[in-house]
XYZ file of C-alpha atoms in Angstrom:
383
model
C -13.922 -9.495 25.911
C -12.764 -8.152 22.208
C -11.942 -4.864 20.687
C -15.551 -3.825 19.262
C -17.378 -5.376 22.261
C -15.191 -3.095 24.492
C -16.189 -0.201 22.711
C -20.215 -0.585 22.721
C -20.066 -2.284 26.591
C -18.720 1.540 27.039
C -21.131 3.510 24.630
C -23.956 1.982 26.473
C -22.940 2.946 29.947
C -21.880 6.439 28.241
C -25.520 6.698 27.177
C -27.103 5.889 30.039
C -28.793 2.042 29.375
C -27.744 -1.767 29.692
C -24.479 -2.145 27.824
C -26.153 -2.873 24.404
C -28.483 -1.217 22.106
C -31.848 -0.774 21.402
C -33.979 -2.201 17.941
C -33.516 1.034 16.532
C -29.715 1.571 17.105
C -27.454 0.464 14.258
C -23.722 -0.760 13.876
C -22.677 -0.088 9.984
C -19.538 -2.717 9.626
C -16.941 -1.258 7.098
C -14.834 -2.942 4.562
C -11.185 -2.068 3.369
C -8.056 -2.391 1.704
C -5.735 -3.791 4.097
C -1.600 -5.004 2.578
C -1.474 -0.946 2.209
C 1.132 1.838 3.961
C -2.151 2.789 6.404
C -2.280 -0.773 8.161
C -5.705 -1.440 8.074
C -6.660 -4.899 9.934
C -10.286 -5.483 7.608
C -14.341 -5.014 8.901
C -13.850 -2.180 11.419
C -17.188 -1.097 13.450
C -18.992 2.113 13.282
C -21.287 4.166 14.651
C -23.426 7.013 14.373
C -25.427 8.567 16.727
C -27.441 11.792 16.713
C -25.582 12.721 13.266
C -22.183 12.325 14.726
C -19.366 9.147 13.535
C -17.579 7.117 15.969
C -15.388 4.394 14.849
C -15.918 1.008 17.065
C -12.064 -0.506 15.903
C -11.263 -3.543 14.576
C -14.911 -5.656 13.996
C -12.641 -8.925 11.944
C -8.896 -8.385 11.270
C -9.106 -10.809 7.273
C -7.715 -9.308 3.979
C -9.168 -6.906 2.231
C -12.351 -7.131 3.049
C -13.273 -5.616 -0.163
C -17.889 -5.723 -0.024
C -19.820 -7.168 3.196
C -22.952 -9.024 2.892
C -25.898 -10.410 5.811
C -28.846 -12.909 5.870
C -32.202 -11.368 5.351
C -32.553 -11.647 9.434
C -28.666 -9.557 10.080
C -27.672 -13.123 11.991
C -24.646 -13.624 10.133
C -22.253 -11.378 8.198
C -20.019 -12.288 4.711
C -16.854 -10.798 3.387
C -15.218 -10.987 0.150
C -11.650 -11.022 0.388
C -10.505 -9.052 -2.897
C -6.443 -10.603 -3.103
C -5.227 -12.574 0.277
C -2.168 -10.205 -0.275
C -0.403 -7.139 -2.108
C 0.658 -9.296 -5.872
C -1.795 -12.111 -4.586
C -5.317 -12.043 -5.914
C -6.412 -15.190 -4.699
C -9.872 -14.706 -3.733
C -11.542 -15.738 -0.147
C -15.147 -15.585 1.435
C -15.184 -15.586 5.528
C -18.192 -15.627 7.358
C -19.240 -14.452 11.041
C -22.082 -14.671 13.420
C -23.427 -10.896 14.844
C -24.247 -10.832 18.099
C -27.346 -9.177 18.355
C -26.946 -6.791 20.963
C -23.315 -6.097 20.555
C -22.523 -6.042 16.850
C -19.412 -8.175 17.633
C -18.524 -10.885 15.310
C -17.510 -14.527 16.034
C -14.896 -15.893 12.449
C -16.465 -19.029 11.607
C -15.232 -20.473 8.047
C -13.350 -19.543 5.221
C -13.218 -21.352 2.116
C -11.681 -20.594 -1.886
C -14.150 -18.372 -3.714
C -12.468 -20.568 -6.805
C -11.234 -17.555 -8.354
C -8.943 -14.518 -8.333
C -9.888 -10.780 -7.449
C -13.234 -11.470 -5.924
C -15.204 -8.677 -6.093
C -18.508 -9.003 -4.202
C -20.877 -11.468 -2.885
C -24.867 -11.760 -1.994
C -27.253 -14.097 -0.110
C -30.393 -15.124 -2.103
C -33.687 -14.288 -0.046
C -33.534 -18.137 1.365
C -30.708 -17.400 3.071
C -29.492 -21.187 2.149
C -27.362 -19.952 -1.069
C -24.226 -17.350 -1.485
C -23.199 -16.015 -4.611
C -19.659 -14.031 -5.776
C -18.873 -12.337 -8.755
C -15.198 -12.992 -9.344
C -13.438 -9.965 -11.437
C -10.104 -11.682 -11.905
C -10.999 -14.666 -13.308
C -14.461 -13.486 -15.026
C -16.283 -16.610 -13.061
C -19.962 -16.548 -11.163
C -19.950 -19.164 -7.871
C -22.751 -19.789 -5.462
C -21.695 -21.789 -2.545
C -24.365 -23.200 -0.052
C -24.296 -21.910 3.412
C -24.571 -24.132 6.289
C -28.076 -23.782 9.187
C -25.389 -22.439 11.875
C -24.547 -19.328 9.113
C -20.840 -21.203 7.431
C -19.958 -21.198 3.869
C -20.596 -24.639 2.796
C -19.408 -26.513 -0.792
C -19.495 -24.746 -4.610
C -23.096 -25.577 -5.814
C -22.186 -24.359 -9.748
C -19.707 -22.234 -11.072
C -19.479 -20.105 -14.558
C -16.729 -19.559 -15.947
C -18.133 -15.550 -18.846
C -15.905 -15.135 -22.196
C -15.886 -12.843 -24.471
C -13.946 -8.964 -24.196
C -14.808 -5.723 -25.525
C -13.473 -1.894 -27.423
C -10.310 -0.543 -24.110
C -7.918 -3.730 -24.677
C -6.506 -2.416 -22.050
C -9.365 -3.275 -19.142
C -11.897 -5.414 -21.647
C -9.553 -8.184 -23.093
C -11.823 -10.851 -20.533
C -14.332 -11.263 -18.614
C -14.656 -9.100 -15.380
C -18.476 -9.719 -13.713
C -17.964 -7.371 -10.666
C -21.398 -7.287 -9.134
C -24.076 -10.233 -7.732
C -27.793 -9.039 -7.608
C -30.588 -10.788 -6.977
C -33.664 -10.023 -8.412
C -36.556 -8.976 -6.542
C -38.531 -11.885 -6.488
C -35.362 -13.727 -5.719
C -35.743 -15.681 -8.871
C -33.204 -14.175 -11.085
C -29.104 -13.302 -10.387
C -27.917 -10.539 -12.527
C -24.315 -9.887 -12.809
C -22.647 -6.656 -14.825
C -20.049 -7.551 -16.770
C -17.433 -4.967 -17.231
C -15.039 -6.891 -19.580
C -17.445 -8.228 -21.688
C -20.336 -5.224 -21.549
C -23.366 -6.602 -20.593
C -25.257 -7.718 -18.051
C -26.443 -11.055 -17.665
C -29.601 -12.728 -16.139
C -29.207 -16.023 -14.711
C -32.043 -18.125 -13.413
C -31.326 -19.198 -9.606
C -32.682 -22.742 -8.729
C -33.776 -22.229 -4.641
C -33.756 -25.229 -4.259
C -30.013 -27.058 -5.883
C -28.112 -23.127 -6.027
C -27.502 -23.924 -9.480
C -27.612 -20.933 -12.115
C -28.954 -21.962 -15.733
C -27.770 -18.539 -18.220
C -31.183 -16.314 -18.924
C -29.278 -14.733 -22.376
C -32.112 -14.210 -23.966
C -32.865 -11.663 -20.324
C -29.552 -10.982 -20.757
C -28.477 -6.940 -22.134
C -25.502 -6.102 -24.151
C -24.676 -2.968 -23.452
C -22.666 -0.169 -25.617
C -18.649 -0.853 -26.534
C -16.568 1.027 -23.198
C -19.188 1.363 -21.041
C -18.212 -0.987 -18.288
C -21.265 -2.084 -16.379
C -20.182 -2.054 -12.019
C -22.725 -1.686 -10.414
C -26.565 -2.920 -10.429
C -29.768 -1.428 -8.413
C -33.839 -2.432 -9.053
C -36.168 0.427 -8.906
C -38.327 0.096 -5.969
C -41.434 -0.659 -8.003
C -39.136 -3.499 -9.512
C -39.891 -2.541 -12.901
C -36.729 -0.468 -13.710
C -32.961 -1.002 -12.417
C -29.669 1.866 -13.427
C -26.804 0.240 -13.814
C -23.313 2.133 -13.396
C -21.156 2.486 -16.257
C -17.645 2.202 -14.078
C -15.304 2.864 -17.561
C -17.991 5.434 -19.039
C -19.191 7.321 -15.906
C -23.018 7.178 -17.097
C -25.976 5.446 -16.141
C -28.406 3.318 -18.235
C -32.125 2.822 -16.971
C -33.064 -0.490 -18.467
C -36.893 -1.763 -17.646
C -37.507 -4.857 -16.328
C -39.573 -7.548 -17.650
C -39.700 -9.686 -14.192
C -41.501 -13.068 -16.111
C -38.637 -13.580 -18.080
C -36.170 -12.033 -16.102
C -35.698 -9.430 -18.958
C -33.006 -6.330 -19.037
C -33.952 -4.156 -21.750
C -31.979 -0.366 -21.662
C -34.106 3.140 -22.264
C -32.038 5.537 -20.725
C -28.332 6.665 -20.956
C -27.467 9.735 -18.206
C -23.960 11.222 -17.420
C -22.935 11.176 -13.811
C -20.297 13.972 -14.110
C -19.931 17.299 -15.939
C -19.486 16.936 -19.404
C -16.354 19.366 -19.154
C -14.733 17.353 -16.901
C -11.764 14.890 -19.096
C -9.577 14.164 -16.464
C -10.189 10.528 -15.830
C -12.653 9.069 -13.706
C -14.412 5.495 -12.972
C -17.772 5.676 -11.360
C -17.788 3.183 -8.367
C -21.613 2.950 -6.729
C -25.261 3.501 -6.288
C -27.610 4.070 -3.240
C -31.117 3.845 -4.059
C -33.175 5.789 -1.283
C -36.392 3.798 0.358
C -39.034 5.690 -1.880
C -37.713 4.382 -4.827
C -37.589 8.588 -6.355
C -33.899 9.330 -5.865
C -30.282 7.779 -6.933
C -27.455 8.527 -6.036
C -23.709 7.393 -7.692
C -20.429 7.521 -6.496
C -17.656 9.123 -8.834
C -13.916 8.461 -8.587
C -11.552 11.224 -9.985
C -14.471 13.747 -10.257
C -14.269 12.434 -6.825
C -17.597 13.863 -5.886
C -22.012 12.016 -5.461
C -24.156 12.841 -8.020
C -27.822 12.676 -7.747
C -31.035 11.699 -9.723
C -34.468 12.189 -9.654
C -36.515 9.613 -10.519
C -39.698 8.873 -12.775
C -41.591 6.892 -10.886
C -44.294 6.389 -13.709
C -41.557 5.910 -16.335
C -38.440 4.866 -14.242
C -36.229 8.030 -16.783
C -33.647 10.238 -14.149
C -33.095 13.460 -13.855
C -29.977 14.767 -12.681
C -30.299 17.447 -9.730
C -26.705 17.334 -7.792
C -23.519 17.211 -7.998
C -21.620 17.309 -4.916
C -17.726 16.769 -3.663
C -17.819 13.735 -1.655
C -14.810 15.554 0.585
C -12.441 12.738 -0.025
C -10.307 10.726 -2.156
C -11.993 7.720 -4.594
C -15.283 7.343 -3.359
C -15.294 4.157 -3.863
C -19.021 3.465 -1.424
C -21.417 5.449 -0.682
C -24.082 4.394 1.957
C -27.026 5.800 2.951
C -28.702 5.161 6.659
C -31.691 3.220 8.151
C -32.894 6.652 9.109
C -32.006 8.205 5.136
C -31.478 11.766 7.411
C -27.645 10.841 5.845
C -25.584 9.786 3.272
C -22.136 8.020 4.356
C -19.260 8.416 1.767
C -15.970 6.026 1.850
C -13.311 8.007 -0.013
C -10.538 4.866 -0.484
C -7.975 7.391 -0.870
C -7.746 9.951 1.753
C -8.630 7.716 4.631
C -11.998 8.344 5.657
C -15.856 8.566 5.708
C -17.824 11.260 5.567
C -20.500 12.369 6.416
C -23.740 13.856 4.409
C -27.377 15.349 5.924
C -29.546 14.853 3.207
C -33.118 15.941 2.622
C -35.405 13.341 2.017
C -38.254 15.739 0.237
C -35.656 16.838 -1.968
C -32.761 14.041 -1.894
C -30.150 16.807 -1.913
C -26.900 16.862 0.164
C -25.273 18.881 2.312
C -22.015 18.902 3.695
C -22.114 18.019 7.982
C -17.901 18.566 8.484
C -18.083 15.442 9.932
C -15.182 13.381 8.862
C -13.898 10.319 10.299
C -10.626 8.649 10.008
C -10.315 5.110 8.526
C -8.675 3.245 6.663
C -8.945 2.829 2.560
C -12.334 2.480 2.936
C -14.435 0.144 1.005
C -17.433 -0.794 1.803
C -20.359 0.185 4.024
C -23.038 -2.160 5.526
C -25.869 -0.902 8.361
C -26.709 -3.459 10.777
C -29.919 -3.428 13.209
C -28.759 -3.965 16.693
C -31.144 -5.365 19.324
C -31.921 -4.806 22.735
C -30.489 -7.431 25.469
C -32.833 -10.065 27.050
């Protein structure tokens, strides 16, 4: 029995039930940066119960798992290794089977990501294909997924090209995220290096990606598109500019996979003059509220969303409770928001008013080494 299984077992006994969580219980997997002075080991487990955070220890030892993804049935977990070691930008993809009762991870396999400084990954809704964005080398690739959850051969590869206005950060392409459209027909790729959001058609039979140039969106110079979320209706999408600390609202034509910018709004106050690099977006299930994290201003911004027009309105800017909030996540109940503060080595918990979307610090802070990604996964009753 590994560490995370033992901790879950003990937690179950403490709660007066069998050694598993009910279907309404979740585990949060936390990706971290390894190789630093905090001696992070890889993927950690976290439990949120009645407004309290509890570390469940190391779930899997793996180098710098900066982003995580699961299949649609939450049977398998996939981690992207952004770098194998300090100074080595080689990217890898790792697969794990999830124990449905305990959340323990069983290693399946690891393959090269076919790029450098790999930044993000996602599984399509058929659970047949795994896509990855290789930030450092400027490429996007798709990989077959085997029936046992392991990662198979690369199915397709696309090398981006070009540059943009900021020669310090935009000398070449830097795809930062891979996002499936709501109907699973298109792969959307924000590229920070060329100030463009690419649209690709996905062939779910072969895993091949075809550039949908007419659907791609060119953004203002030095905007630095990092992450994107589709609105609830699927008619709008929101792309976060890392370099500009702004969000652009895009209308979305689902038939053509076409993105068109319609609004730009800042995530930080106008009087903030220090460097900020916005990090993550989170959208609530009602589709009424969008959150953005700001690294440098060290805050979480709340926007309300007009359901008819898709436009954003600034509602709140709340300190993140730490330094460099790289990732934010709503818990499944959406009563809470968690901020992963990379440089202060903590996860900070905020209560959330579901009517107004507003955040209030709970005072709950969990020490965790260099957290950079949080993903909640449901656990089942033991059979």
